[in-house]
Amino acid sequence: MLKGLLRFIIAVIFILSGFVKAVDLVGFSFKMEEYFAPPVFNMPFLEKFALLFSVIVVVLELFLGFMLLLKLKLKFTLSALIALCIFFGFLTFYSAYFNVVTDCGCFGDAIKFTPWQSFIKDIVLLAGLIILFILYRKEFAKKDAYGSTAKESSGKFKYILLGLFSVIMIYIMAQGIMHEPVIDFRDYKVGTDIKAEKGKINKNPSEYKTFYSLKNQKTGEVLKVNQDDYIKETKYWSEGSSWKIEEGKNESVLTKEGYKSEIGKFKIEDPTGMELTDEIINAPKAVLVFSYHPKEVSADLFRKVEAKVNAQKGAVIYGISTDHNTFKTIKNAMMDGTAIKTIARSNPFVLTLEKGKIVDKQPAKDYVK
């Protein structure tokens, strides 16, 4: 009874973890790119394969989790899941210890974990899988005449379920890659009021303090002092003080958690640096064309989408990218590429706002059909 319950819980965790990533495979591939980037594993040549690696990881999580749930090929399934947990444990420990990836993306945008929380989760799952392996080890030896366990040889229905599950998951993954996620877990889902969200952020902002690293030039002693104490204690900065700030070692530390939302990064500027955000979110209607990799988009697609948005009479229209020369017939504006990726996964895509509320979000290739 207990081992069956433990098996069910672990299987569901893997299925849920795989599902939220399967819905948004492109978003998970962005996370994989972070791991391959120079600050982490310094393997930039693998960044172009990030989507492929994302598919492999998600497929393993989903199908091994579902096989564990159905109790199929139990020895193989448990062994593979243990190996997968060790792999994830290494990644999350590396992220946590070196503080290089602040969100592992284990549950996509649905549930946010810190690196240390992710590592603890992986260790708990690994321990549970090892316990299951020990509890079920006697069943591994039960073979019928054809080399399969007695339950597996008569479990055709389980394989039918696995097949149906596979078809559904493949469809969900394909939709997310070719269009947009079928379920949107992001802060920018259709119906979100960007103006209202920005109001919440402004009313309850996060607060930070700067901690200076000070070194005593006479004794060699090193201290970490927050900005308030630094100002109060004249001995740290008065003329002739032996304390000197160590350049490059100061830290900004979160002291009060405010209202958290990715919409805090929704900041649009014109090519001269003048902010356009308020104009856009206060407009009765705004149609925005975004591109985080404009050089990867064909000129023909840009021409078609610009022609269609220009037909939107009375709307505020901007083309927003990381290059101020991207758009030819609509006004260019600028936004951070990572922030653009957070809004939608397609490149390019069209966002329609009414008084700051998201009423439509489509890949450009679907928008121009």
Short mmCIF file of C-alpha atoms in Angstrom, two decimals:
data_model
loop_
_atom_site.label_atom_id
_atom_site.label_comp_id
_atom_site.label_asym_id
_atom_site.label_seq_id
_atom_site.Cartn_x
_atom_site.Cartn_y
_atom_site.Cartn_z
CA MET A 1 0.00 0.00 0.00
CA LEU A 2 2.71 2.48 1.03
CA LYS A 3 4.96 1.64 -1.89
CA GLY A 4 2.01 2.04 -4.27
CA LEU A 5 1.22 5.47 -2.81
CA LEU A 6 4.87 6.53 -3.03
CA ARG A 7 5.04 5.33 -6.63
CA PHE A 8 1.88 7.30 -7.48
CA ILE A 9 3.15 10.52 -5.87
CA ILE A 10 6.55 10.41 -7.59
CA ALA A 11 4.98 9.52 -10.94
CA VAL A 12 2.55 12.45 -10.73
CA ILE A 13 5.39 14.86 -9.85
CA PHE A 14 7.35 13.81 -12.95
CA ILE A 15 4.26 13.98 -15.17
CA LEU A 16 3.32 17.46 -13.89
CA SER A 17 6.89 18.69 -14.21
CA GLY A 18 7.09 17.37 -17.76
CA PHE A 19 3.65 18.68 -18.68
CA VAL A 20 4.22 22.33 -17.74
CA LYS A 21 7.47 22.24 -19.74
CA ALA A 22 5.84 20.39 -22.67
CA VAL A 23 3.21 23.13 -22.91
CA ASP A 24 5.98 25.72 -23.33
CA LEU A 25 8.95 23.91 -24.87
CA VAL A 26 10.32 27.07 -26.45
CA GLY A 27 10.34 28.78 -23.06
CA PHE A 28 12.16 25.80 -21.54
CA SER A 29 14.71 25.95 -24.37
CA PHE A 30 15.48 29.55 -23.34
CA LYS A 31 16.32 28.17 -19.90
CA MET A 32 18.56 25.52 -21.47
CA GLU A 33 20.37 28.29 -23.37
CA GLU A 34 21.17 29.88 -20.00
CA TYR A 35 22.90 26.68 -18.89
CA PHE A 36 24.95 26.52 -22.12
CA ALA A 37 25.91 30.22 -21.96
CA PRO A 38 29.48 31.31 -20.97
CA PRO A 39 28.60 32.32 -17.36
CA VAL A 40 27.42 28.75 -16.59
CA PHE A 41 28.87 25.78 -18.52
CA ASN A 42 30.46 27.91 -21.27
CA MET A 43 29.27 25.72 -24.14
CA PRO A 44 27.73 28.30 -26.50
CA PHE A 45 28.06 25.90 -29.45
CA LEU A 46 25.22 23.88 -27.89
CA GLU A 47 22.81 26.83 -27.67
CA LYS A 48 21.45 26.13 -31.16
CA PHE A 49 20.49 22.64 -29.96
CA ALA A 50 18.67 23.95 -26.86
CA LEU A 51 15.22 23.13 -28.25
CA LEU A 52 16.29 19.58 -29.14
CA PHE A 53 17.69 19.00 -25.65
CA SER A 54 14.49 20.45 -24.17
CA VAL A 55 12.37 17.99 -26.15
CA ILE A 56 14.53 15.06 -24.98
CA VAL A 57 14.35 16.07 -21.31
CA VAL A 58 10.57 16.64 -21.42
CA VAL A 59 9.90 13.37 -23.27
CA LEU A 60 11.92 11.46 -20.66
CA GLU A 61 10.08 13.11 -17.77
CA LEU A 62 6.63 12.59 -19.27
CA PHE A 63 6.93 9.05 -20.53
CA LEU A 64 9.02 7.66 -17.71
CA GLY A 65 6.63 9.28 -15.23
CA PHE A 66 3.61 7.79 -17.00
CA MET A 67 5.30 4.37 -17.22
CA LEU A 68 5.95 4.54 -13.47
CA LEU A 69 2.30 5.43 -12.91
CA LEU A 70 1.18 2.42 -14.98
CA LYS A 71 3.90 0.21 -13.48
CA LEU A 72 5.39 -0.62 -16.87
CA LYS A 73 8.95 -1.97 -17.27
CA LEU A 74 9.48 -1.11 -13.63
CA LYS A 75 13.20 -1.91 -13.33
CA PHE A 76 14.07 0.06 -16.47
CA THR A 77 11.74 2.92 -15.55
CA LEU A 78 13.08 3.33 -12.01
CA SER A 79 16.70 3.05 -13.18
CA ALA A 80 16.15 5.70 -15.87
CA LEU A 81 14.37 8.05 -13.45
CA ILE A 82 17.19 7.68 -10.90
CA ALA A 83 19.72 8.61 -13.61
CA LEU A 84 17.53 11.56 -14.64
CA CYS A 85 17.31 12.77 -11.03
CA ILE A 86 21.08 12.58 -10.62
CA PHE A 87 21.47 14.67 -13.79
CA PHE A 88 18.92 17.25 -12.59
CA GLY A 89 20.49 17.25 -9.13
CA PHE A 90 23.88 18.13 -10.61
CA LEU A 91 22.39 21.01 -12.63
CA THR A 92 20.41 22.47 -9.74
CA PHE A 93 23.30 22.13 -7.28
CA TYR A 94 25.63 23.88 -9.73
CA SER A 95 23.04 26.65 -10.25
CA ALA A 96 22.49 27.08 -6.52
CA TYR A 97 26.11 26.87 -5.37
CA PHE A 98 27.49 29.23 -8.02
CA ASN A 99 24.27 31.34 -8.22
CA VAL A 100 24.34 31.36 -12.03
CA VAL A 101 20.75 30.40 -12.98
CA THR A 102 18.17 31.88 -10.61
CA ASP A 103 15.24 29.74 -11.81
CA CYS A 104 15.85 26.21 -13.11
CA GLY A 105 12.52 26.09 -14.96
CA CYS A 106 11.67 22.74 -13.34
CA PHE A 107 7.96 23.56 -13.42
CA GLY A 108 8.12 26.15 -16.20
CA ASP A 109 6.29 29.38 -15.44
CA ALA A 110 3.60 27.56 -13.42
CA ILE A 111 5.62 27.23 -10.19
CA LYS A 112 8.81 29.15 -9.45
CA PHE A 113 11.56 27.44 -7.46
CA THR A 114 14.83 28.92 -6.25
CA PRO A 115 17.92 26.86 -7.19
CA TRP A 116 18.28 25.51 -3.65
CA GLN A 117 14.60 24.56 -3.50
CA SER A 118 15.01 22.77 -6.83
CA PHE A 119 18.07 20.92 -5.56
CA ILE A 120 16.25 19.79 -2.40
CA LYS A 121 13.32 18.65 -4.55
CA ASP A 122 15.67 16.56 -6.70
CA ILE A 123 17.33 14.98 -3.65
CA VAL A 124 13.93 14.07 -2.14
CA LEU A 125 12.78 12.54 -5.44
CA LEU A 126 16.05 10.64 -5.78
CA ALA A 127 15.66 9.22 -2.28
CA GLY A 128 12.06 8.22 -3.04
CA LEU A 129 13.09 6.50 -6.28
CA ILE A 130 15.85 4.55 -4.53
CA ILE A 131 13.36 3.42 -1.87
CA LEU A 132 10.95 2.32 -4.62
CA PHE A 133 13.73 0.42 -6.38
CA ILE A 134 14.47 -1.48 -3.15
CA LEU A 135 10.78 -2.15 -2.38
CA TYR A 136 10.03 -3.44 -5.88
CA ARG A 137 13.26 -5.37 -6.45
CA LYS A 138 11.57 -8.74 -5.83
CA GLU A 139 9.11 -8.06 -8.65
CA PHE A 140 11.94 -7.49 -11.12
CA ALA A 141 12.73 -11.21 -11.04
CA LYS A 142 9.18 -12.33 -11.90
CA LYS A 143 9.40 -13.36 -15.54
CA ASP A 144 7.04 -15.27 -17.76
CA ALA A 145 8.08 -17.57 -20.60
CA TYR A 146 8.57 -14.63 -22.96
CA GLY A 147 10.84 -12.64 -20.63
CA SER A 148 8.21 -10.14 -19.51
CA THR A 149 6.71 -9.81 -16.07
CA ALA A 150 3.36 -11.54 -15.66
CA LYS A 151 1.57 -8.23 -15.28
CA GLU A 152 3.22 -6.67 -18.32
CA SER A 153 2.39 -9.61 -20.61
CA SER A 154 -1.31 -9.15 -19.86
CA GLY A 155 -1.20 -5.37 -19.74
CA LYS A 156 -2.01 -4.43 -23.32
CA PHE A 157 -4.48 -1.87 -22.03
CA LYS A 158 -1.63 -0.06 -20.29
CA TYR A 159 0.26 0.21 -23.55
CA ILE A 160 -2.86 1.60 -25.25
CA LEU A 161 -3.06 4.24 -22.51
CA LEU A 162 0.62 5.02 -22.99
CA GLY A 163 0.02 5.40 -26.74
CA LEU A 164 -2.91 7.78 -26.22
CA PHE A 165 -0.91 9.76 -23.68
CA SER A 166 1.95 10.00 -26.21
CA VAL A 167 -0.32 11.32 -28.98
CA ILE A 168 -1.82 14.00 -26.70
CA MET A 169 1.59 15.12 -25.42
CA ILE A 170 3.09 15.25 -28.92
CA TYR A 171 0.19 17.43 -30.07
CA ILE A 172 0.64 19.80 -27.09
CA MET A 173 4.39 20.05 -27.68
CA ALA A 174 3.96 20.67 -31.42
CA GLN A 175 1.40 23.44 -30.77
CA GLY A 176 3.77 25.17 -28.38
CA ILE A 177 6.65 25.02 -30.86
CA MET A 178 4.76 26.02 -34.00
CA HIS A 179 2.37 28.55 -32.44
CA GLU A 180 2.00 29.51 -28.77
CA PRO A 181 1.51 27.37 -25.62
CA VAL A 182 -1.99 25.86 -25.42
CA ILE A 183 -2.03 26.85 -21.73
CA ASP A 184 -0.37 30.14 -20.84
CA PHE A 185 1.24 30.14 -17.39
CA ARG A 186 3.01 33.46 -17.95
CA ASP A 187 2.21 36.85 -16.46
CA TYR A 188 1.36 38.06 -19.98
CA LYS A 189 -1.60 35.78 -20.65
CA VAL A 190 -4.59 37.15 -22.59
CA GLY A 191 -6.81 39.08 -20.17
CA THR A 192 -3.92 40.50 -18.12
CA ASP A 193 -4.21 44.22 -17.36
CA ILE A 194 -0.65 45.50 -17.73
CA LYS A 195 -1.60 48.95 -16.44
CA ALA A 196 -3.19 47.50 -13.28
CA GLU A 197 -0.23 45.18 -12.70
CA LYS A 198 2.21 48.07 -12.97
CA GLY A 199 0.10 49.93 -10.40
CA LYS A 200 0.43 47.02 -7.96
CA ILE A 201 4.20 46.91 -8.48
CA ASN A 202 4.52 50.67 -7.86
CA LYS A 203 2.43 50.46 -4.68
CA ASN A 204 4.45 47.57 -3.26
CA PRO A 205 7.98 47.65 -4.70
CA SER A 206 10.79 45.37 -3.65
CA GLU A 207 13.46 47.10 -1.60
CA TYR A 208 17.20 46.56 -1.87
CA LYS A 209 20.24 47.68 0.10
CA THR A 210 23.78 47.97 -1.13
CA PHE A 211 26.41 46.19 0.94
CA TYR A 212 29.94 47.56 0.53
CA SER A 213 32.99 45.37 0.83
CA LEU A 214 35.50 47.38 2.88
CA LYS A 215 39.14 46.52 3.43
CA ASN A 216 41.33 48.01 6.11
CA GLN A 217 44.55 49.10 4.42
CA LYS A 218 46.53 48.75 7.67
CA THR A 219 45.25 45.47 9.13
CA GLY A 220 43.92 43.73 6.01
CA GLU A 221 40.56 43.16 7.74
CA VAL A 222 37.56 42.89 5.38
CA LEU A 223 34.01 43.92 6.36
CA LYS A 224 30.59 43.87 4.67
CA VAL A 225 28.73 47.05 5.59
CA ASN A 226 25.27 48.10 4.41
CA GLN A 227 24.76 51.52 2.86
CA ASP A 228 23.04 53.02 5.94
CA ASP A 229 25.78 51.98 8.37
CA TYR A 230 28.42 53.15 5.92
CA ILE A 231 26.93 56.66 5.89
CA LYS A 232 26.45 56.78 9.70
CA GLU A 233 29.96 55.60 10.58
CA THR A 234 32.32 58.39 9.55
CA LYS A 235 35.34 56.16 10.27
CA TYR A 236 34.63 54.32 7.02
CA TRP A 237 34.78 57.35 4.73
CA SER A 238 36.31 60.34 6.54
CA GLU A 239 39.54 61.84 5.26
CA GLY A 240 42.51 59.69 6.18
CA SER A 241 40.37 56.59 6.87
CA SER A 242 42.19 53.29 6.46
CA TRP A 243 38.98 51.67 5.19
CA LYS A 244 38.63 51.52 1.41
CA ILE A 245 35.79 50.14 -0.73
CA GLU A 246 36.87 47.07 -2.74
CA GLU A 247 35.83 47.74 -6.31
CA GLY A 248 33.65 45.10 -7.96
CA LYS A 249 32.75 43.37 -4.68
CA ASN A 250 29.71 45.40 -3.63
CA GLU A 251 26.38 43.56 -3.47
CA SER A 252 22.75 44.59 -3.85
CA VAL A 253 20.69 42.54 -1.37
CA LEU A 254 16.90 42.18 -1.33
CA THR A 255 15.62 43.44 2.02
CA LYS A 256 11.86 43.50 1.34
CA GLU A 257 9.97 41.33 -1.13
CA GLY A 258 7.44 43.42 -3.01
CA TYR A 259 4.75 42.51 -5.52
CA LYS A 260 6.37 40.13 -8.00
CA SER A 261 5.47 40.17 -11.67
CA GLU A 262 7.40 39.87 -14.92
CA ILE A 263 5.36 42.88 -16.06
CA GLY A 264 7.76 45.00 -14.03
CA LYS A 265 10.13 44.55 -17.01
CA PHE A 266 7.56 45.86 -19.51
CA LYS A 267 9.46 48.99 -20.51
CA ILE A 268 9.38 50.28 -24.08
CA GLU A 269 11.56 53.13 -25.37
CA ASP A 270 11.99 54.89 -28.68
CA PRO A 271 15.44 54.76 -30.37
CA THR A 272 16.51 57.95 -28.54
CA GLY A 273 15.76 56.44 -25.11
CA MET A 274 12.48 58.25 -24.42
CA GLU A 275 10.03 55.94 -22.63
CA LEU A 276 6.82 55.06 -24.47
CA THR A 277 5.30 52.65 -21.95
CA ASP A 278 2.66 55.02 -20.54
CA GLU A 279 1.54 56.13 -24.00
CA ILE A 280 1.05 52.49 -25.00
CA ILE A 281 -0.78 51.21 -21.91
CA ASN A 282 -3.05 54.28 -21.75
CA ALA A 283 -4.05 54.16 -25.42
CA PRO A 284 -7.62 53.02 -26.25
CA LYS A 285 -5.99 50.48 -28.56
CA ALA A 286 -2.35 49.59 -29.21
CA VAL A 287 -1.02 47.05 -31.71
CA LEU A 288 2.58 46.04 -31.06
CA VAL A 289 4.80 43.86 -33.23
CA PHE A 290 7.63 42.26 -31.23
CA SER A 291 10.78 40.48 -32.40
CA TYR A 292 13.58 39.29 -30.10
CA HIS A 293 15.72 37.98 -33.01
CA PRO A 294 14.85 40.31 -35.91
CA LYS A 295 17.69 39.05 -38.11
CA GLU A 296 16.13 35.59 -38.13
CA VAL A 297 12.83 36.86 -39.59
CA SER A 298 12.25 37.05 -43.34
CA ALA A 299 11.71 40.48 -44.91
CA ASP A 300 8.53 39.13 -46.52
CA LEU A 301 6.96 38.25 -43.15
CA PHE A 302 7.82 41.66 -41.74
CA ARG A 303 6.30 43.30 -44.83
CA LYS A 304 3.04 41.34 -44.47
CA VAL A 305 2.62 41.95 -40.75
CA GLU A 306 3.42 45.66 -41.08
CA ALA A 307 0.84 46.00 -43.84
CA LYS A 308 -1.84 44.39 -41.67
CA VAL A 309 -1.14 46.39 -38.51
CA ASN A 310 -1.06 49.62 -40.53
CA ALA A 311 -4.67 48.88 -41.47
CA GLN A 312 -5.66 49.22 -37.78
CA LYS A 313 -7.07 52.73 -37.89
CA GLY A 314 -6.90 54.79 -34.69
CA ALA A 315 -4.54 52.41 -32.93
CA VAL A 316 -1.14 53.25 -31.47
CA ILE A 317 1.27 51.12 -33.50
CA TYR A 318 4.89 50.26 -32.76
CA GLY A 319 7.40 47.68 -33.92
CA ILE A 320 9.45 46.62 -30.89
CA SER A 321 12.73 44.74 -31.11
CA THR A 322 16.39 44.81 -30.11
CA ASP A 323 17.37 46.73 -33.26
CA HIS A 324 16.06 50.25 -33.96
CA ASN A 325 16.14 49.65 -37.74
CA THR A 326 14.00 46.50 -37.78
CA PHE A 327 10.69 47.89 -39.09
CA LYS A 328 10.28 49.87 -42.31
CA THR A 329 6.71 51.24 -42.32
CA ILE A 330 5.86 51.42 -38.61
CA LYS A 331 7.61 53.32 -35.82
CA ASN A 332 10.51 51.45 -34.24
CA ALA A 333 10.84 51.05 -30.48
CA MET A 334 13.24 49.17 -28.23
CA MET A 335 12.90 46.57 -25.50
CA ASP A 336 15.23 44.10 -23.82
CA GLY A 337 15.34 40.80 -25.75
CA THR A 338 14.85 38.65 -22.64
CA ALA A 339 11.79 40.70 -21.64
CA ILE A 340 10.32 40.23 -25.13
CA LYS A 341 10.80 36.45 -24.85
CA THR A 342 8.86 36.52 -21.59
CA ILE A 343 5.78 37.98 -23.29
CA ALA A 344 5.49 35.40 -26.08
CA ARG A 345 7.60 32.64 -27.60
CA SER A 346 7.06 33.31 -31.31
CA ASN A 347 9.45 35.44 -33.32
CA PRO A 348 7.90 37.79 -34.34
CA PHE A 349 4.51 38.07 -32.62
CA VAL A 350 1.71 40.63 -32.40
CA LEU A 351 0.28 41.88 -29.10
CA THR A 352 -2.98 43.85 -29.01
CA LEU A 353 -3.85 46.00 -26.01
CA GLU A 354 -7.00 47.92 -25.11
CA LYS A 355 -6.36 50.49 -22.36
CA GLY A 356 -3.43 48.40 -21.22
CA LYS A 357 -5.29 45.08 -21.19
CA ILE A 358 -4.02 42.22 -23.35
CA VAL A 359 -6.89 41.22 -25.64
CA ASP A 360 -4.97 39.23 -28.26
CA LYS A 361 -1.55 37.63 -28.71
CA GLN A 362 -0.59 35.76 -31.87
CA PRO A 363 2.47 34.59 -33.76
CA ALA A 364 2.98 36.92 -36.74
CA LYS A 365 2.61 34.05 -39.21
CA ASP A 366 -0.85 33.30 -37.79
CA TYR A 367 -1.77 36.99 -37.58
CA VAL A 368 -1.26 37.57 -41.31
CA LYS A 369 -3.22 34.51 -42.48
#
